[in-house]
Short mmCIF file of C-alpha atoms in Angstrom, two decimals:
data_model
loop_
_atom_site.label_atom_id
_atom_site.label_comp_id
_atom_site.label_asym_id
_atom_site.label_seq_id
_atom_site.Cartn_x
_atom_site.Cartn_y
_atom_site.Cartn_z
CA GLU C 96 0.84 19.76 -0.87
CA ARG C 97 1.27 18.18 2.59
CA LEU C 98 -1.99 16.68 3.81
CA ASP C 99 -3.27 16.76 7.38
CA TYR C 100 -3.76 13.44 9.17
CA SER C 101 -7.51 14.01 9.47
CA GLU C 102 -7.81 14.22 5.66
CA MET C 103 -5.84 11.06 4.90
CA PRO C 104 -7.34 7.83 3.55
CA GLU C 105 -7.40 4.87 5.92
CA MET C 106 -4.38 3.17 4.39
CA GLU C 107 -2.13 6.14 5.16
CA ARG C 108 -3.50 6.34 8.70
CA TRP C 109 -2.77 2.63 9.12
CA VAL C 110 0.88 3.18 8.10
CA LEU C 111 1.18 6.01 10.63
CA HIS C 112 -0.37 3.76 13.28
CA ARG C 113 2.35 1.20 12.55
CA LEU C 114 4.95 3.92 13.13
CA THR C 115 3.55 4.50 16.63
CA GLU C 116 3.92 0.79 17.39
CA ILE C 117 7.52 0.69 16.18
CA ASP C 118 8.30 3.96 17.97
CA ALA C 119 7.36 2.30 21.26
CA LEU C 120 9.69 -0.57 20.36
CA VAL C 121 12.49 1.86 19.45
CA LYS C 122 12.31 3.42 22.90
CA SER C 123 12.04 0.10 24.72
CA CYS C 124 14.80 -1.70 22.81
CA ASN C 125 17.24 1.20 22.96
CA HIS C 126 16.69 1.41 26.71
CA SER C 127 17.39 -2.33 27.11
CA PHE C 128 20.12 -2.45 24.40
CA ASP C 129 18.10 -5.08 22.50
CA PHE C 130 19.20 -3.87 19.08
CA ALA C 131 18.72 -7.20 17.29
CA ARG C 132 15.01 -7.21 18.12
CA LEU C 133 14.62 -3.55 17.18
CA TYR C 134 16.25 -3.69 13.77
CA GLY C 135 14.57 -7.00 12.98
CA ALA C 136 11.21 -5.29 13.57
CA ILE C 137 12.17 -2.31 11.39
CA HIS C 138 13.30 -4.66 8.61
CA THR C 139 10.00 -6.58 8.76
CA PHE C 140 8.06 -3.32 8.66
CA CYS C 141 9.96 -2.18 5.57
CA ALA C 142 9.78 -5.52 3.75
CA VAL C 143 6.26 -6.70 4.63
CA ASP C 144 4.14 -3.67 5.53
CA LEU C 145 5.72 -1.16 3.16
CA SER C 146 7.33 -2.89 0.18
CA ALA C 147 4.99 -5.87 -0.19
CA PHE C 148 1.81 -3.97 0.65
CA TYR C 149 1.69 -0.19 0.96
CA PHE C 150 4.17 0.70 -1.79
CA ASP C 151 2.76 -1.99 -4.07
CA VAL C 152 -0.77 -0.62 -3.78
CA ARG C 153 0.04 3.08 -3.81
CA LYS C 154 2.34 3.09 -6.84
CA ASP C 155 -0.76 3.40 -9.06
CA SER C 156 -1.77 6.61 -7.30
CA LEU C 157 1.76 8.03 -7.33
CA TYR C 158 2.23 7.32 -11.03
CA CYS C 159 -1.26 7.94 -12.39
CA ASP C 160 -3.37 10.24 -10.18
CA GLY C 161 -3.45 13.98 -10.71
CA VAL C 162 -0.93 16.17 -8.91
CA ASP C 163 -3.55 17.59 -6.54
CA ASP C 164 -5.38 14.31 -5.95
CA ARG C 165 -6.00 13.78 -2.21
CA ARG C 166 -4.90 10.16 -2.30
CA ARG C 167 -1.64 11.02 -4.05
CA ARG C 168 -0.95 13.94 -1.69
CA ALA C 169 -1.57 11.67 1.30
CA ALA C 170 0.85 9.08 -0.06
CA ARG C 171 3.55 11.69 -0.65
CA THR C 172 3.03 13.07 2.86
CA VAL C 173 3.45 9.61 4.36
CA LEU C 174 6.52 8.92 2.21
CA ASP C 175 8.10 12.10 3.58
CA ILE C 176 7.31 11.05 7.15
CA LEU C 177 8.69 7.56 6.51
CA PHE C 178 11.95 8.94 5.15
CA GLU C 179 12.50 11.34 8.03
CA THR C 180 11.67 8.61 10.55
CA LEU C 181 13.40 5.53 9.14
CA VAL C 182 16.67 7.26 8.27
CA ARG C 183 17.00 8.54 11.84
CA TRP C 184 16.05 5.20 13.38
CA LEU C 185 18.54 3.30 11.22
CA ALA C 186 21.40 5.82 11.45
CA PRO C 187 23.09 4.23 14.52
CA VAL C 188 23.53 0.95 12.61
CA LEU C 189 23.60 1.93 8.91
CA SER C 190 25.64 5.03 9.62
CA PHE C 191 27.18 5.69 6.19
CA THR C 192 24.12 4.65 4.17
CA CYS C 193 21.81 6.83 6.25
CA GLU C 194 24.22 9.76 6.09
CA GLU C 195 24.28 9.52 2.29
CA ALA C 196 20.49 9.32 2.13
CA TRP C 197 20.09 12.24 4.55
CA LEU C 198 22.49 14.54 2.72
CA THR C 199 20.86 13.75 -0.61
CA ARG C 200 17.58 15.01 0.83
CA HIS C 201 19.06 17.69 3.09
CA PRO C 202 22.31 18.85 1.44
CA GLY C 203 24.63 21.18 3.33
CA GLU C 204 28.18 21.25 4.65
CA ASN C 205 27.05 21.41 8.26
CA GLY C 206 24.26 18.86 7.99
CA SER C 207 24.37 15.29 9.25
CA VAL C 208 21.75 12.75 10.26
CA HIS C 209 23.96 12.06 13.28
CA PHE C 210 23.23 15.54 14.60
CA GLU C 211 19.51 14.69 14.61
CA THR C 212 17.47 13.19 17.43
CA PHE C 213 14.96 10.41 16.96
CA PRO C 214 11.70 11.81 15.56
CA ARG C 215 8.69 12.58 17.71
CA ILE C 216 5.83 10.33 16.61
CA ASP C 217 2.42 11.87 17.17
CA PRO C 218 0.53 9.69 19.71
CA ALA C 219 -2.73 10.68 17.99
CA TRP C 220 -1.70 8.44 15.10
CA ARG C 221 -2.24 5.33 17.22
CA ASP C 222 -5.56 3.70 16.31
CA ASP C 223 -5.93 0.13 17.54
CA ALA C 224 -9.44 -0.26 16.12
CA LEU C 225 -8.20 0.75 12.67
CA ALA C 226 -5.29 -1.68 12.97
CA ALA C 227 -7.62 -4.56 13.87
CA ARG C 228 -9.82 -3.76 10.89
CA TRP C 229 -6.89 -3.67 8.50
CA GLU C 230 -5.59 -6.95 9.86
CA ARG C 231 -8.81 -8.57 8.60
CA VAL C 232 -8.62 -6.72 5.29
CA ARG C 233 -5.05 -7.88 4.71
CA ARG C 234 -5.99 -11.48 5.50
CA VAL C 235 -8.62 -11.35 2.74
CA ARG C 236 -6.09 -9.74 0.40
CA ARG C 237 -3.60 -12.50 1.14
CA VAL C 238 -6.02 -15.11 -0.23
CA ILE C 239 -6.71 -13.01 -3.34
CA THR C 240 -3.02 -12.51 -4.10
CA GLY C 241 -2.39 -16.20 -3.48
CA ALA C 242 -5.02 -17.12 -6.07
CA LEU C 243 -3.56 -14.66 -8.57
CA GLU C 244 -0.09 -16.08 -8.06
CA VAL C 245 -1.40 -19.48 -9.14
CA GLU C 246 -2.94 -17.87 -12.23
CA ARG C 247 0.39 -16.28 -13.11
CA ARG C 248 2.28 -19.50 -12.56
CA GLU C 249 -0.13 -21.34 -14.86
CA LYS C 250 0.26 -18.58 -17.50
CA ARG C 251 -3.45 -17.74 -17.44
CA ILE C 252 -2.62 -14.12 -16.65
CA GLY C 253 0.57 -12.14 -16.95
CA ALA C 254 -0.17 -9.47 -14.35
CA SER C 255 -2.74 -9.06 -11.58
CA LEU C 256 -4.38 -6.14 -13.43
CA GLN C 257 -5.57 -8.64 -16.05
CA ALA C 258 -7.75 -10.25 -13.38
CA ALA C 259 -11.23 -9.64 -11.99
CA PRO C 260 -11.62 -12.33 -9.31
CA LYS C 261 -14.76 -13.24 -7.40
CA VAL C 262 -14.22 -13.43 -3.64
CA TRP C 263 -16.38 -15.15 -1.04
CA ILE C 264 -16.02 -13.81 2.50
CA SER C 265 -17.76 -13.86 5.87
CA LEU C 266 -20.10 -11.14 7.07
CA GLU C 267 -17.45 -10.06 9.59
CA ASP C 268 -14.90 -9.63 6.81
CA LYS C 269 -17.43 -7.72 4.71
CA GLU C 270 -18.07 -5.34 7.61
CA ALA C 271 -14.31 -4.85 8.03
CA ILE C 272 -13.87 -4.08 4.33
CA GLY C 273 -16.77 -1.62 4.36
CA ASP C 274 -16.37 0.83 1.49
CA LEU C 275 -12.69 0.04 0.84
CA ASP C 276 -11.88 -0.70 -2.81
CA MET C 277 -10.61 -4.28 -2.72
CA ALA C 278 -9.75 -4.17 -6.43
CA GLU C 279 -7.36 -1.33 -5.64
CA LEU C 280 -5.91 -3.17 -2.64
CA ALA C 281 -5.50 -6.44 -4.55
CA ILE C 282 -4.19 -4.59 -7.64
CA THR C 283 -6.83 -6.05 -9.95
CA SER C 284 -8.92 -4.25 -12.55
CA ASP C 285 -12.20 -5.37 -10.99
CA ILE C 286 -13.44 -7.61 -8.21
CA GLY C 287 -16.65 -9.22 -7.04
CA ILE C 288 -17.38 -9.62 -3.33
CA VAL C 289 -19.91 -12.23 -2.15
CA VAL C 290 -20.90 -12.91 1.45
CA GLY C 291 -21.24 -16.64 1.91
CA LYS C 292 -19.51 -20.01 1.83
CA PRO C 293 -16.91 -20.34 -0.95
CA PRO C 294 -17.59 -22.91 -3.70
CA GLU C 295 -15.68 -26.19 -3.60
CA ASP C 296 -13.35 -25.18 -6.44
CA ALA C 297 -12.40 -21.83 -4.91
CA PHE C 298 -8.80 -21.10 -3.98
CA THR C 299 -8.38 -21.05 -0.20
CA ILE C 300 -5.60 -20.80 2.36
CA GLU C 301 -5.84 -23.24 5.25
CA ASP C 302 -5.15 -20.78 8.06
CA ILE C 303 -7.57 -18.12 6.72
CA LYS C 304 -11.06 -19.47 7.25
CA GLY C 305 -14.13 -18.34 5.33
CA VAL C 306 -12.35 -16.73 2.37
CA GLY C 307 -12.31 -18.26 -1.11
CA VAL C 308 -11.38 -16.89 -4.52
CA VAL C 309 -12.40 -17.91 -8.04
CA PRO C 310 -10.15 -16.08 -10.51
CA ALA C 311 -11.42 -14.62 -13.79
CA ARG C 312 -10.00 -12.36 -16.47
CA ALA C 313 -11.03 -8.72 -16.53
CA ALA C 314 -13.27 -7.61 -19.40
CA GLY C 315 -12.45 -4.57 -21.50
CA GLU C 316 -9.34 -2.97 -22.96
CA ARG C 317 -6.06 -2.15 -21.24
CA CYS C 318 -5.35 1.52 -20.62
CA GLU C 319 -1.91 2.34 -22.02
CA ARG C 320 -1.13 4.64 -19.08
CA CYS C 321 -2.32 2.89 -15.90
CA TRP C 322 -2.60 -0.64 -17.37
CA ASN C 323 -6.01 -1.17 -15.79
CA VAL C 324 -8.47 -3.10 -17.95
CA ARG C 325 -11.48 -0.83 -18.42
CA HIS C 326 -14.63 -0.51 -20.51
CA ASP C 327 -14.07 3.22 -21.04
CA VAL C 328 -10.72 3.06 -22.86
CA ASP C 329 -10.77 5.41 -25.85
CA PRO C 330 -9.60 3.57 -29.01
CA ALA C 331 -7.88 6.68 -30.39
CA SER C 332 -5.84 7.70 -27.33
CA GLY C 333 -5.60 4.34 -25.59
CA LEU C 334 -6.49 6.02 -22.29
CA CYS C 335 -9.21 5.23 -19.77
CA GLY C 336 -11.45 8.00 -18.48
CA ARG C 337 -9.37 8.62 -15.36
CA CYS C 338 -6.09 8.87 -17.24
CA ALA C 339 -7.56 11.05 -19.98
CA ALA C 340 -8.79 13.49 -17.33
CA VAL C 341 -5.41 13.56 -15.56
CA VAL C 342 -3.44 14.00 -18.78
CA GLY C 343 -5.81 16.75 -19.87
CA SER C 344 -5.45 18.53 -16.53
CA ILE C 345 -1.67 18.78 -16.86
CA GLY C 346 -1.84 20.31 -20.30
CA GLU C 347 -0.90 17.30 -22.38
CA THR C 348 -2.77 16.59 -25.61
CA VAL C 349 -4.87 13.47 -25.72
CA ALA C 350 -4.89 12.33 -29.35
#
């Protein structure tokens, strides 16, 4: 089920680009014995780029898409690459933890992560233009998630999937977003994108100019499988169209 780089969605290619950046730092910092800088960068990558963004967005695909879905296959391919890479990079410092993780994945009496060399990162994965585009996309997302956090704090929503915010952005941000699904990236059930100046009552973040968000609740019924609020949820099964198709494809009975 491994997917070739050329077939991957942009988000997966962005993660692999980030690996090329950290790989350069791995080589530089190991050469200069600057381990504090190196492992600080790896920690930030894991906490900010992966946990707070990539994993958060892609869990819907991993849990809910069909087994052969391209997006899900791409995510699983990248997860495999991340495991093989991060465990080797971290092994010199987290020696016992990485050994346990490695042997769980690669069991064998003669196996050890400490017999492995650092992975070779494909230089073709580096894409500075893609990285610049996704920097803009993530800035827009940061404002959206900030607005939704206020809604949660005020008890107007319980989860981001209950929301369908309206977002005002600049033309440059709109061009960066292109055909990306911002509802998917912001983990909302729907979203409205408007090019123009945000209204006075919009939620904004001071250091992100030209982006404003007016939250609203999503219309429809919640799918019992993916928890997205949709208009096509079947009252009998409780499933949206996507989930009904996936469940049907794996031989389960949709009531």
